[in-house]
Amino acid sequence: MSNPILVTGSAGFIGFHLCQRLLSDGFDVIGLDAMTDYYDVTLKKRRHALLETHERFTPIVERLETPGTLEDLFATHKPAMVVHLAAQAGVRYSIDAPRSYVESNISGTFELLEAARNHTPKHLLIASTSSVYGANTEMPYREIHKVDTQMSFYAATKKATEAMAQTYAHLYEIPTTMFRFFTVYGPWGRPDMALFKFTDAIQNNRAIDVYNHGDMLRDFTYVTDLVDAVRRLMDAIPGKTPVSDADNLSPIAPWRAVNIGNGSPTKLTDFIEALEEVLGKAAQKNMLDIQPGDMPATWADASLLNDLIGPVNKTDLKDGVANFVNWYNAEYS
Ligand SMILES: NC(=O)c1ccc[n+]([C@@H]2O[C@H](COP(=O)([O-])OP(=O)(O)OC[C@H]3O[C@@H](n4cnc5c(N)ncnc54)[C@H](O)[C@@H]3O)[C@@H](O)[C@H]2O)c1
């Protein structure tokens, strides 16, 4: 039996889809998730229950930062690769509960890096976010741009994990890839994200909150397109040489950050229109100012991703929204 892949955050939205993909590709998968109550725990349990129908899936329900958890897990299972997705996500909640971001994102990632230092995997892959580009105005965002102006504490903790991982990659030769994900959507999506909230409100005749009066751009990325990119990046292990001028490979470590985004941003108002069309129903809208911490626009330059793994599928927004609505209706009807 080959060594398993460890996926942290396996009961989360992206982790669930990634585990499904890895299991169908024939890997043994260990999924660690604490089932935090940031959003509906039932949804997380339902995702894990589906994964548990695969005999090659081993669930572990624990917090990253519980002393000894990751060290014991690495010592026992010796994961070949690690995809670290567990985190306290969400821009707005980081205003209300910043400490939970320190605990999961800083302390949790530190424990993971320590375990990786003692039991080096072939490749460590860690979720960061497009939010690290913060107040940058040069678009599309490129990995070689400076990322020094985060606008939310969530983004600041993710920038910190990028820095922590770069240093561990340098000191202990741990090949590391950071993903900068751009607004991921699709079936099994997060209840705190716009598509879920809008669908739920429109179906139940409630008004939706439209921030910055709809003048926002988001580079919506369909979850299985993103998971396919993650799967292929697992084989793109950073070495000593940049792959192209777009590469931000560290000069002192086998470490790089890669945008995973569609590369074609959509206006929030167009996104809402696509959803209204799929639902066959108009939304009632509360037009509101931008919220503290929010970025008015995100837009990925995906050329480094292309240089590393070649072209990635781009699901049409309307198809992706329809897939989400079909799942939502089946799940919540
Ligand atoms: N969904 C997006 O649009 C998006 C965009 C940018 C970055 N990301 C990043 O991608 C990753 C996955 O995001 P997601 O959308 O699947 O979020 P999610 O909240 O659905 O999944 C994260 C999972 O991590 C678990 N978790 C949180 N803290 C933990 C801890 N201390 N120990 C163990 N488990 C813990 C949660 O229970 C949850 O199931 C996160 O790192 C997130 O910051 C997501």
mmCIF file of C-alpha atoms and ligand atoms in Angstrom:
data_model
loop_
_atom_site.group_PDB
_atom_site.id
_atom_site.type_symbol
_atom_site.label_atom_id
_atom_site.label_comp_id
_atom_site.label_asym_id
_atom_site.label_seq_id
_atom_site.Cartn_x
_atom_site.Cartn_y
_atom_site.Cartn_z
ATOM 1 C CA MET A 1 0.000 0.000 0.000
ATOM 2 C CA SER A 2 1.352 3.434 -0.931
ATOM 3 C CA ASN A 3 1.545 6.223 1.622
ATOM 4 C CA PRO A 4 -1.691 8.188 1.934
ATOM 5 C CA ILE A 5 -2.462 11.810 1.126
ATOM 6 C CA LEU A 6 -3.420 13.909 4.144
ATOM 7 C CA VAL A 7 -6.141 16.466 3.449
ATOM 8 C CA THR A 8 -6.916 18.897 6.280
ATOM 9 C CA GLY A 9 -10.329 20.568 6.173
ATOM 10 C CA SER A 10 -11.822 17.442 4.569
ATOM 11 C CA ALA A 11 -15.338 18.203 5.850
ATOM 12 C CA GLY A 12 -15.133 21.680 4.348
ATOM 13 C CA PHE A 13 -16.411 22.746 0.938
ATOM 14 C CA ILE A 14 -13.183 22.451 -1.070
ATOM 15 C CA GLY A 15 -11.692 19.653 1.054
ATOM 16 C CA PHE A 16 -14.739 17.467 0.458
ATOM 17 C CA HIS A 17 -14.491 17.871 -3.324
ATOM 18 C CA LEU A 18 -10.731 17.291 -3.275
ATOM 19 C CA CYS A 19 -11.077 14.095 -1.215
ATOM 20 C CA GLN A 20 -13.701 12.792 -3.644
ATOM 21 C CA ARG A 21 -11.338 13.463 -6.541
ATOM 22 C CA LEU A 22 -8.343 11.836 -4.836
ATOM 23 C CA LEU A 23 -10.371 8.762 -3.843
ATOM 24 C CA SER A 24 -11.655 8.347 -7.381
ATOM 25 C CA ASP A 25 -8.041 8.663 -8.618
ATOM 26 C CA GLY A 26 -7.150 5.672 -6.401
ATOM 27 C CA PHE A 27 -5.325 7.372 -3.514
ATOM 28 C CA ASP A 28 -5.647 6.445 0.149
ATOM 29 C CA VAL A 29 -6.829 9.605 1.896
ATOM 30 C CA ILE A 30 -6.710 10.701 5.524
ATOM 31 C CA GLY A 31 -9.154 13.537 6.159
ATOM 32 C CA LEU A 32 -8.679 15.700 9.247
ATOM 33 C CA ASP A 33 -11.340 18.206 10.246
ATOM 34 C CA ALA A 34 -12.497 19.591 13.593
ATOM 35 C CA MET A 35 -16.072 20.261 12.350
ATOM 36 C CA THR A 36 -15.934 23.789 13.762
ATOM 37 C CA ASP A 37 -19.286 25.519 14.250
ATOM 38 C CA TYR A 38 -18.522 28.573 12.056
ATOM 39 C CA TYR A 39 -21.367 27.307 9.866
ATOM 40 C CA ASP A 40 -23.881 24.438 9.921
ATOM 41 C CA VAL A 41 -22.056 21.414 11.338
ATOM 42 C CA THR A 42 -24.689 19.074 9.845
ATOM 43 C CA LEU A 43 -23.489 20.026 6.365
ATOM 44 C CA LYS A 44 -19.891 19.172 7.339
ATOM 45 C CA LYS A 45 -21.000 15.844 8.816
ATOM 46 C CA ARG A 46 -22.947 15.013 5.657
ATOM 47 C CA ARG A 47 -19.879 15.679 3.531
ATOM 48 C CA HIS A 48 -17.697 13.460 5.762
ATOM 49 C CA ALA A 49 -20.341 10.722 5.847
ATOM 50 C CA LEU A 50 -20.252 10.557 2.045
ATOM 51 C CA LEU A 51 -16.456 10.326 2.049
ATOM 52 C CA GLU A 52 -16.644 7.574 4.665
ATOM 53 C CA THR A 53 -18.491 5.347 2.191
ATOM 54 C CA HIS A 54 -15.074 4.898 0.506
ATOM 55 C CA GLU A 55 -13.008 2.256 2.242
ATOM 56 C CA ARG A 56 -9.793 4.138 1.384
ATOM 57 C CA PHE A 57 -10.902 7.194 3.403
ATOM 58 C CA THR A 58 -9.813 7.554 7.041
ATOM 59 C CA PRO A 59 -11.542 10.373 8.982
ATOM 60 C CA ILE A 60 -9.924 12.109 11.942
ATOM 61 C CA VAL A 61 -12.025 14.631 13.849
ATOM 62 C CA GLU A 62 -9.507 16.801 15.713
ATOM 63 C CA ARG A 63 -8.242 20.338 15.827
ATOM 64 C CA LEU A 64 -4.949 21.056 14.081
ATOM 65 C CA GLU A 65 -3.564 22.861 17.080
ATOM 66 C CA THR A 66 -4.339 20.167 19.675
ATOM 67 C CA PRO A 67 -0.857 19.288 20.961
ATOM 68 C CA GLY A 68 0.477 16.027 19.512
ATOM 69 C CA THR A 69 -2.347 15.476 17.015
ATOM 70 C CA LEU A 70 -0.428 16.205 13.836
ATOM 71 C CA GLU A 71 2.906 14.895 15.106
ATOM 72 C CA ASP A 72 1.273 11.528 15.950
ATOM 73 C CA LEU A 73 -0.641 11.469 12.678
ATOM 74 C CA PHE A 74 2.506 12.116 10.597
ATOM 75 C CA ALA A 75 4.535 9.589 12.615
ATOM 76 C CA THR A 76 1.877 6.875 12.215
ATOM 77 C CA HIS A 77 0.710 7.393 8.640
ATOM 78 C CA LYS A 78 3.735 9.073 6.995
ATOM 79 C CA PRO A 79 1.655 10.972 4.418
ATOM 80 C CA ALA A 80 3.288 11.152 0.985
ATOM 81 C CA MET A 81 1.763 14.580 0.395
ATOM 82 C CA VAL A 82 -0.268 16.993 2.464
ATOM 83 C CA VAL A 83 -2.970 19.364 1.210
ATOM 84 C CA HIS A 84 -3.690 21.816 4.021
ATOM 85 C CA LEU A 85 -7.097 23.419 3.547
ATOM 86 C CA ALA A 86 -8.348 23.585 7.151
ATOM 87 C CA ALA A 87 -8.686 27.185 8.237
ATOM 88 C CA GLN A 88 -10.987 29.725 9.716
ATOM 89 C CA ALA A 89 -12.260 31.187 6.433
ATOM 90 C CA GLY A 90 -14.360 34.285 5.730
ATOM 91 C CA VAL A 91 -13.469 37.968 5.493
ATOM 92 C CA ARG A 92 -16.389 39.438 7.460
ATOM 93 C CA TYR A 93 -16.245 37.058 10.439
ATOM 94 C CA SER A 94 -12.612 38.086 11.026
ATOM 95 C CA ILE A 95 -13.929 41.401 12.356
ATOM 96 C CA ASP A 96 -16.131 39.653 14.954
ATOM 97 C CA ALA A 97 -13.883 36.763 15.936
ATOM 98 C CA PRO A 98 -10.223 37.503 15.071
ATOM 99 C CA ARG A 99 -8.917 35.114 17.726
ATOM 100 C CA SER A 100 -10.353 32.097 15.901
ATOM 101 C CA TYR A 101 -8.179 33.080 12.898
ATOM 102 C CA VAL A 102 -5.059 33.156 15.062
ATOM 103 C CA GLU A 103 -5.930 29.746 16.510
ATOM 104 C CA SER A 104 -6.770 27.884 13.295
ATOM 105 C CA ASN A 105 -4.682 29.719 10.718
ATOM 106 C CA ILE A 106 -1.551 30.698 12.647
ATOM 107 C CA SER A 107 -1.283 28.129 15.481
ATOM 108 C CA GLY A 108 -2.875 25.347 13.380
ATOM 109 C CA THR A 109 -0.554 25.907 10.437
ATOM 110 C CA PHE A 110 2.432 26.148 12.784
ATOM 111 C CA GLU A 111 1.642 22.667 14.194
ATOM 112 C CA LEU A 112 1.355 21.330 10.655
ATOM 113 C CA LEU A 113 4.723 22.832 9.673
ATOM 114 C CA GLU A 114 6.356 21.345 12.769
ATOM 115 C CA ALA A 115 5.028 17.882 11.890
ATOM 116 C CA ALA A 116 6.212 18.337 8.289
ATOM 117 C CA ARG A 117 9.647 19.370 9.574
ATOM 118 C CA ASN A 118 9.993 16.035 11.390
ATOM 119 C CA HIS A 119 8.406 13.832 8.685
ATOM 120 C CA THR A 120 9.015 15.663 5.394
ATOM 121 C CA PRO A 121 6.318 14.939 2.788
ATOM 122 C CA LYS A 122 7.210 14.931 -0.919
ATOM 123 C CA HIS A 123 5.064 18.023 -1.336
ATOM 124 C CA LEU A 124 3.177 20.273 1.065
ATOM 125 C CA LEU A 125 0.336 22.286 -0.475
ATOM 126 C CA ILE A 126 -1.393 25.022 1.550
ATOM 127 C CA ALA A 127 -4.467 27.152 0.878
ATOM 128 C CA SER A 128 -3.926 30.889 0.835
ATOM 129 C CA THR A 129 -6.338 33.363 -0.743
ATOM 130 C CA SER A 130 -6.734 36.086 -3.354
ATOM 131 C CA SER A 131 -7.433 38.348 -0.360
ATOM 132 C CA VAL A 132 -3.658 38.609 0.233
ATOM 133 C CA TYR A 133 -3.558 41.025 -2.763
ATOM 134 C CA GLY A 134 -5.539 43.423 -0.541
ATOM 135 C CA ALA A 135 -5.343 47.033 -1.699
ATOM 136 C CA ASN A 136 -3.223 46.248 -4.797
ATOM 137 C CA THR A 137 -4.632 48.169 -7.762
ATOM 138 C CA GLU A 138 -2.655 46.572 -10.601
ATOM 139 C CA MET A 139 -4.961 43.998 -12.254
ATOM 140 C CA PRO A 140 -5.011 41.166 -12.985
ATOM 141 C CA TYR A 141 -3.198 40.080 -9.836
ATOM 142 C CA ARG A 142 0.117 38.354 -10.505
ATOM 143 C CA GLU A 143 2.089 36.225 -8.071
ATOM 144 C CA ILE A 144 5.202 38.369 -8.639
ATOM 145 C CA HIS A 145 3.392 41.478 -7.338
ATOM 146 C CA LYS A 146 4.122 42.644 -3.813
ATOM 147 C CA VAL A 147 1.429 41.591 -1.327
ATOM 148 C CA ASP A 148 1.887 43.960 1.597
ATOM 149 C CA THR A 149 -1.498 45.646 2.044
ATOM 150 C CA GLN A 150 -4.031 43.110 3.372
ATOM 151 C CA MET A 151 -7.406 44.686 4.135
ATOM 152 C CA SER A 152 -8.850 42.062 6.500
ATOM 153 C CA PHE A 153 -7.444 40.148 9.439
ATOM 154 C CA TYR A 154 -8.363 36.930 7.609
ATOM 155 C CA ALA A 155 -6.040 37.948 4.761
ATOM 156 C CA ALA A 156 -3.326 38.973 7.225
ATOM 157 C CA THR A 157 -3.353 35.490 8.801
ATOM 158 C CA LYS A 158 -3.122 33.894 5.346
ATOM 159 C CA LYS A 159 -0.198 36.163 4.404
ATOM 160 C CA ALA A 160 1.424 35.061 7.661
ATOM 161 C CA THR A 161 1.001 31.390 6.736
ATOM 162 C CA GLU A 162 2.651 32.094 3.362
ATOM 163 C CA ALA A 163 5.633 33.609 5.180
ATOM 164 C CA MET A 164 5.798 30.846 7.810
ATOM 165 C CA ALA A 165 5.701 28.131 5.119
ATOM 166 C CA GLN A 166 8.388 29.867 3.026
ATOM 167 C CA THR A 167 10.727 29.914 6.010
ATOM 168 C CA TYR A 168 10.100 26.227 6.831
ATOM 169 C CA ALA A 169 10.640 25.356 3.162
ATOM 170 C CA HIS A 170 13.975 27.220 3.360
ATOM 171 C CA LEU A 171 15.178 25.819 6.688
ATOM 172 C CA TYR A 172 13.992 22.215 6.281
ATOM 173 C CA GLU A 173 13.824 21.740 2.483
ATOM 174 C CA ILE A 174 10.074 21.078 2.431
ATOM 175 C CA PRO A 175 8.777 21.547 -1.161
ATOM 176 C CA THR A 176 5.771 23.810 -0.684
ATOM 177 C CA THR A 177 3.062 25.266 -2.933
ATOM 178 C CA MET A 178 0.625 27.905 -1.686
ATOM 179 C CA PHE A 179 -2.708 28.235 -3.523
ATOM 180 C CA ARG A 180 -4.245 31.677 -3.837
ATOM 181 C CA PHE A 181 -7.865 30.673 -4.436
ATOM 182 C CA PHE A 182 -10.296 33.134 -6.055
ATOM 183 C CA THR A 183 -13.992 33.014 -4.924
ATOM 184 C CA VAL A 184 -14.809 29.325 -5.234
ATOM 185 C CA TYR A 185 -18.429 28.258 -5.841
ATOM 186 C CA GLY A 186 -20.392 25.126 -6.649
ATOM 187 C CA PRO A 187 -22.443 22.288 -5.093
ATOM 188 C CA TRP A 188 -21.842 21.629 -1.378
ATOM 189 C CA GLY A 189 -20.806 25.302 -1.088
ATOM 190 C CA ARG A 190 -20.470 27.310 2.100
ATOM 191 C CA PRO A 191 -23.611 28.807 3.716
ATOM 192 C CA ASP A 192 -21.700 32.027 4.533
ATOM 193 C CA MET A 193 -20.877 32.734 0.870
ATOM 194 C CA ALA A 194 -22.916 34.879 -1.535
ATOM 195 C CA LEU A 195 -24.293 32.162 -3.822
ATOM 196 C CA PHE A 196 -25.707 30.139 -0.926
ATOM 197 C CA LYS A 197 -27.084 33.183 0.906
ATOM 198 C CA PHE A 198 -28.623 34.655 -2.255
ATOM 199 C CA THR A 199 -30.227 31.366 -3.337
ATOM 200 C CA ASP A 200 -31.651 30.777 0.125
ATOM 201 C CA ALA A 201 -33.034 34.337 0.377
ATOM 202 C CA ILE A 202 -34.541 34.479 -3.128
ATOM 203 C CA GLN A 203 -36.202 31.063 -2.773
ATOM 204 C CA ASN A 204 -37.669 32.112 0.580
ATOM 205 C CA ASN A 205 -38.814 35.586 -0.567
ATOM 206 C CA ARG A 206 -36.291 37.496 1.516
ATOM 207 C CA ALA A 207 -34.239 40.437 0.265
ATOM 208 C CA ILE A 208 -30.537 39.965 -0.516
ATOM 209 C CA ASP A 209 -27.805 42.329 0.736
ATOM 210 C CA VAL A 210 -25.860 43.720 -2.232
ATOM 211 C CA TYR A 211 -22.677 45.376 -1.045
ATOM 212 C CA ASN A 212 -20.941 48.338 -2.690
ATOM 213 C CA HIS A 213 -24.276 48.807 -4.524
ATOM 214 C CA GLY A 214 -23.352 45.882 -6.775
ATOM 215 C CA ASP A 215 -20.135 47.517 -7.976
ATOM 216 C CA MET A 216 -17.881 44.554 -7.142
ATOM 217 C CA LEU A 217 -15.873 42.260 -9.377
ATOM 218 C CA ARG A 218 -15.189 38.659 -8.425
ATOM 219 C CA ASP A 219 -13.218 36.045 -10.322
ATOM 220 C CA PHE A 220 -15.683 33.195 -9.634
ATOM 221 C CA THR A 221 -13.985 29.803 -9.930
ATOM 222 C CA TYR A 222 -15.975 26.576 -10.206
ATOM 223 C CA VAL A 223 -15.050 24.070 -7.521
ATOM 224 C CA THR A 224 -14.279 21.014 -9.676
ATOM 225 C CA ASP A 225 -12.145 23.128 -12.052
ATOM 226 C CA LEU A 226 -10.222 24.335 -9.005
ATOM 227 C CA VAL A 227 -9.889 20.841 -7.548
ATOM 228 C CA ASP A 228 -8.559 19.564 -10.876
ATOM 229 C CA ALA A 229 -5.888 22.296 -10.759
ATOM 230 C CA VAL A 230 -5.007 21.341 -7.169
ATOM 231 C CA ARG A 231 -4.736 17.674 -8.151
ATOM 232 C CA ARG A 232 -2.389 18.471 -11.040
ATOM 233 C CA LEU A 233 -0.320 20.906 -8.962
ATOM 234 C CA MET A 234 0.404 18.058 -6.534
ATOM 235 C CA ASP A 235 2.729 16.733 -9.260
ATOM 236 C CA ALA A 236 4.325 20.152 -9.927
ATOM 237 C CA ILE A 237 6.798 19.962 -7.044
ATOM 238 C CA PRO A 238 8.807 23.211 -6.668
ATOM 239 C CA GLY A 239 12.544 22.815 -7.270
ATOM 240 C CA LYS A 240 15.342 25.337 -7.668
ATOM 241 C CA THR A 241 14.481 26.836 -11.070
ATOM 242 C CA PRO A 242 11.574 29.154 -11.935
ATOM 243 C CA VAL A 243 9.349 27.748 -14.684
ATOM 244 C CA SER A 244 8.800 31.165 -16.347
ATOM 245 C CA ASP A 245 8.930 34.921 -15.809
ATOM 246 C CA ALA A 246 5.558 34.607 -14.051
ATOM 247 C CA ASP A 247 7.018 32.358 -11.330
ATOM 248 C CA ASN A 248 7.451 33.789 -7.826
ATOM 249 C CA LEU A 249 9.565 30.811 -6.729
ATOM 250 C CA SER A 250 11.493 31.813 -3.623
ATOM 251 C CA PRO A 251 15.200 32.469 -4.324
ATOM 252 C CA ILE A 252 16.076 30.599 -1.114
ATOM 253 C CA ALA A 253 13.508 27.785 -0.897
ATOM 254 C CA PRO A 254 11.459 25.256 -2.898
ATOM 255 C CA TRP A 255 8.369 27.422 -2.324
ATOM 256 C CA ARG A 256 5.977 29.255 -4.608
ATOM 257 C CA ALA A 257 2.463 30.740 -4.504
ATOM 258 C CA VAL A 258 0.074 30.089 -7.402
ATOM 259 C CA ASN A 259 -3.190 31.829 -8.306
ATOM 260 C CA ILE A 260 -6.056 29.432 -8.965
ATOM 261 C CA GLY A 261 -8.725 31.594 -10.529
ATOM 262 C CA ASN A 262 -10.834 31.726 -13.615
ATOM 263 C CA GLY A 263 -9.025 34.780 -15.023
ATOM 264 C CA SER A 264 -12.249 36.517 -16.093
ATOM 265 C CA PRO A 265 -14.010 38.501 -13.379
ATOM 266 C CA THR A 266 -17.794 38.948 -13.244
ATOM 267 C CA LYS A 267 -19.687 41.981 -11.917
ATOM 268 C CA LEU A 268 -21.745 41.158 -8.845
ATOM 269 C CA THR A 269 -24.861 42.480 -10.610
ATOM 270 C CA ASP A 270 -24.261 40.078 -13.554
ATOM 271 C CA PHE A 271 -23.750 37.236 -11.097
ATOM 272 C CA ILE A 272 -27.101 38.020 -9.457
ATOM 273 C CA GLU A 273 -28.756 38.189 -12.892
ATOM 274 C CA ALA A 274 -27.394 34.731 -13.762
ATOM 275 C CA LEU A 275 -28.830 33.373 -10.515
ATOM 276 C CA GLU A 276 -32.208 35.067 -11.107
ATOM 277 C CA GLU A 277 -32.338 33.481 -14.548
ATOM 278 C CA VAL A 278 -31.564 30.007 -13.182
ATOM 279 C CA LEU A 279 -34.149 30.414 -10.392
ATOM 280 C CA GLY A 280 -36.694 32.021 -12.739
ATOM 281 C CA LYS A 281 -37.326 34.642 -10.077
ATOM 282 C CA ALA A 282 -36.236 38.241 -9.454
ATOM 283 C CA ALA A 283 -34.336 39.148 -6.292
ATOM 284 C CA GLN A 284 -35.413 41.883 -3.899
ATOM 285 C CA LYS A 285 -32.228 43.840 -3.225
ATOM 286 C CA ASN A 286 -30.948 45.872 -0.285
ATOM 287 C CA MET A 287 -28.283 48.054 -1.900
ATOM 288 C CA LEU A 288 -25.613 48.679 0.751
ATOM 289 C CA ASP A 289 -22.170 50.278 1.120
ATOM 290 C CA ILE A 290 -19.035 48.165 0.950
ATOM 291 C CA GLN A 291 -18.270 46.305 4.177
ATOM 292 C CA PRO A 292 -15.067 46.861 6.145
ATOM 293 C CA GLY A 293 -12.388 44.410 4.989
ATOM 294 C CA ASP A 294 -13.973 43.737 1.575
ATOM 295 C CA MET A 295 -12.015 44.209 -1.642
ATOM 296 C CA PRO A 296 -13.936 45.883 -4.489
ATOM 297 C CA ALA A 297 -12.373 43.579 -7.099
ATOM 298 C CA THR A 298 -10.441 40.334 -7.536
ATOM 299 C CA TRP A 299 -8.993 39.135 -10.827
ATOM 300 C CA ALA A 300 -6.440 36.361 -11.284
ATOM 301 C CA ASP A 301 -3.672 36.285 -13.821
ATOM 302 C CA ALA A 302 -3.624 32.523 -14.370
ATOM 303 C CA SER A 303 -0.486 32.366 -16.535
ATOM 304 C CA LEU A 304 1.713 30.798 -13.840
ATOM 305 C CA LEU A 305 -0.913 28.100 -13.298
ATOM 306 C CA ASN A 306 -0.906 27.480 -17.051
ATOM 307 C CA ASP A 307 2.925 27.378 -17.130
ATOM 308 C CA LEU A 308 2.900 24.762 -14.352
ATOM 309 C CA ILE A 309 0.098 22.426 -15.423
ATOM 310 C CA GLY A 310 -1.266 23.572 -18.802
ATOM 311 C CA PRO A 311 -4.849 24.652 -19.541
ATOM 312 C CA VAL A 312 -7.544 24.249 -16.893
ATOM 313 C CA ASN A 313 -11.250 23.815 -17.625
ATOM 314 C CA LYS A 314 -13.401 26.941 -17.106
ATOM 315 C CA THR A 315 -16.992 26.013 -16.346
ATOM 316 C CA ASP A 316 -19.426 28.595 -17.694
ATOM 317 C CA LEU A 317 -20.817 30.714 -14.838
ATOM 318 C CA LYS A 318 -24.458 30.008 -15.668
ATOM 319 C CA ASP A 319 -23.832 26.229 -15.780
ATOM 320 C CA GLY A 320 -21.957 26.389 -12.485
ATOM 321 C CA VAL A 321 -24.745 28.387 -10.822
ATOM 322 C CA ALA A 322 -27.346 25.921 -12.169
ATOM 323 C CA ASN A 323 -25.355 22.993 -10.724
ATOM 324 C CA PHE A 324 -25.312 24.748 -7.370
ATOM 325 C CA VAL A 325 -29.059 25.434 -7.427
ATOM 326 C CA ASN A 326 -29.813 21.792 -8.351
ATOM 327 C CA TRP A 327 -27.742 20.611 -5.417
ATOM 328 C CA TYR A 328 -29.285 23.199 -3.064
ATOM 329 C CA ASN A 329 -32.828 22.186 -4.017
ATOM 330 C CA ALA A 330 -32.098 18.483 -3.585
ATOM 331 C CA GLU A 331 -30.404 19.088 -0.231
ATOM 332 C CA TYR A 332 -32.789 21.590 1.325
ATOM 333 C CA SER A 333 -36.181 20.965 -0.265
HETATM 334 N N1 LIG B 1 -14.064 28.989 -0.702
HETATM 335 C C1 LIG B 1 -13.373 30.022 -1.172
HETATM 336 O O1 LIG B 1 -13.862 30.809 -2.003
HETATM 337 C C2 LIG B 1 -11.957 30.262 -0.720
HETATM 338 C C3 LIG B 1 -11.262 31.355 -1.278
HETATM 339 C C4 LIG B 1 -9.958 31.601 -0.866
HETATM 340 C C5 LIG B 1 -9.334 30.755 0.031
HETATM 341 N N2 LIG B 1 -10.030 29.706 0.569
HETATM 342 C C6 LIG B 1 -9.317 28.847 1.535
HETATM 343 O O2 LIG B 1 -9.492 27.500 1.125
HETATM 344 C C7 LIG B 1 -9.552 26.645 2.261
HETATM 345 C C8 LIG B 1 -10.830 25.817 2.231
HETATM 346 O O3 LIG B 1 -11.948 26.714 2.212
HETATM 347 P P1 LIG B 1 -13.455 26.213 2.214
HETATM 348 O O4 LIG B 1 -14.229 27.186 1.404
HETATM 349 O O5 LIG B 1 -13.505 24.767 1.893
HETATM 350 O O6 LIG B 1 -13.816 26.485 3.761
HETATM 351 P P2 LIG B 1 -14.617 25.573 4.829
HETATM 352 O O7 LIG B 1 -14.846 26.472 6.003
HETATM 353 O O8 LIG B 1 -15.788 24.943 4.181
HETATM 354 O O9 LIG B 1 -13.554 24.447 5.200
HETATM 355 C C9 LIG B 1 -12.555 24.606 6.179
HETATM 356 C C10 LIG B 1 -12.652 23.410 7.124
HETATM 357 O O10 LIG B 1 -11.591 23.541 8.090
HETATM 358 C C11 LIG B 1 -12.093 23.084 9.335
HETATM 359 N N3 LIG B 1 -11.286 23.733 10.391
HETATM 360 C C12 LIG B 1 -11.270 25.048 10.720
HETATM 361 N N4 LIG B 1 -10.410 25.266 11.717
HETATM 362 C C13 LIG B 1 -9.871 24.054 12.036
HETATM 363 C C14 LIG B 1 -8.908 23.626 12.992
HETATM 364 N N5 LIG B 1 -8.329 24.493 13.830
HETATM 365 N N6 LIG B 1 -8.572 22.306 13.027
HETATM 366 C C15 LIG B 1 -9.164 21.423 12.183
HETATM 367 N N7 LIG B 1 -10.093 21.771 11.271
HETATM 368 C C16 LIG B 1 -10.437 23.079 11.196
HETATM 369 C C17 LIG B 1 -13.546 23.491 9.382
HETATM 370 O O11 LIG B 1 -14.318 22.664 10.244
HETATM 371 C C18 LIG B 1 -13.958 23.360 7.920
HETATM 372 O O12 LIG B 1 -14.644 22.149 7.649
HETATM 373 C C19 LIG B 1 -9.447 27.550 3.479
HETATM 374 O O13 LIG B 1 -8.088 27.573 3.883
HETATM 375 C C20 LIG B 1 -9.865 28.909 2.954
HETATM 376 O O14 LIG B 1 -9.295 29.959 3.701
HETATM 377 C C21 LIG B 1 -11.327 29.451 0.207
#
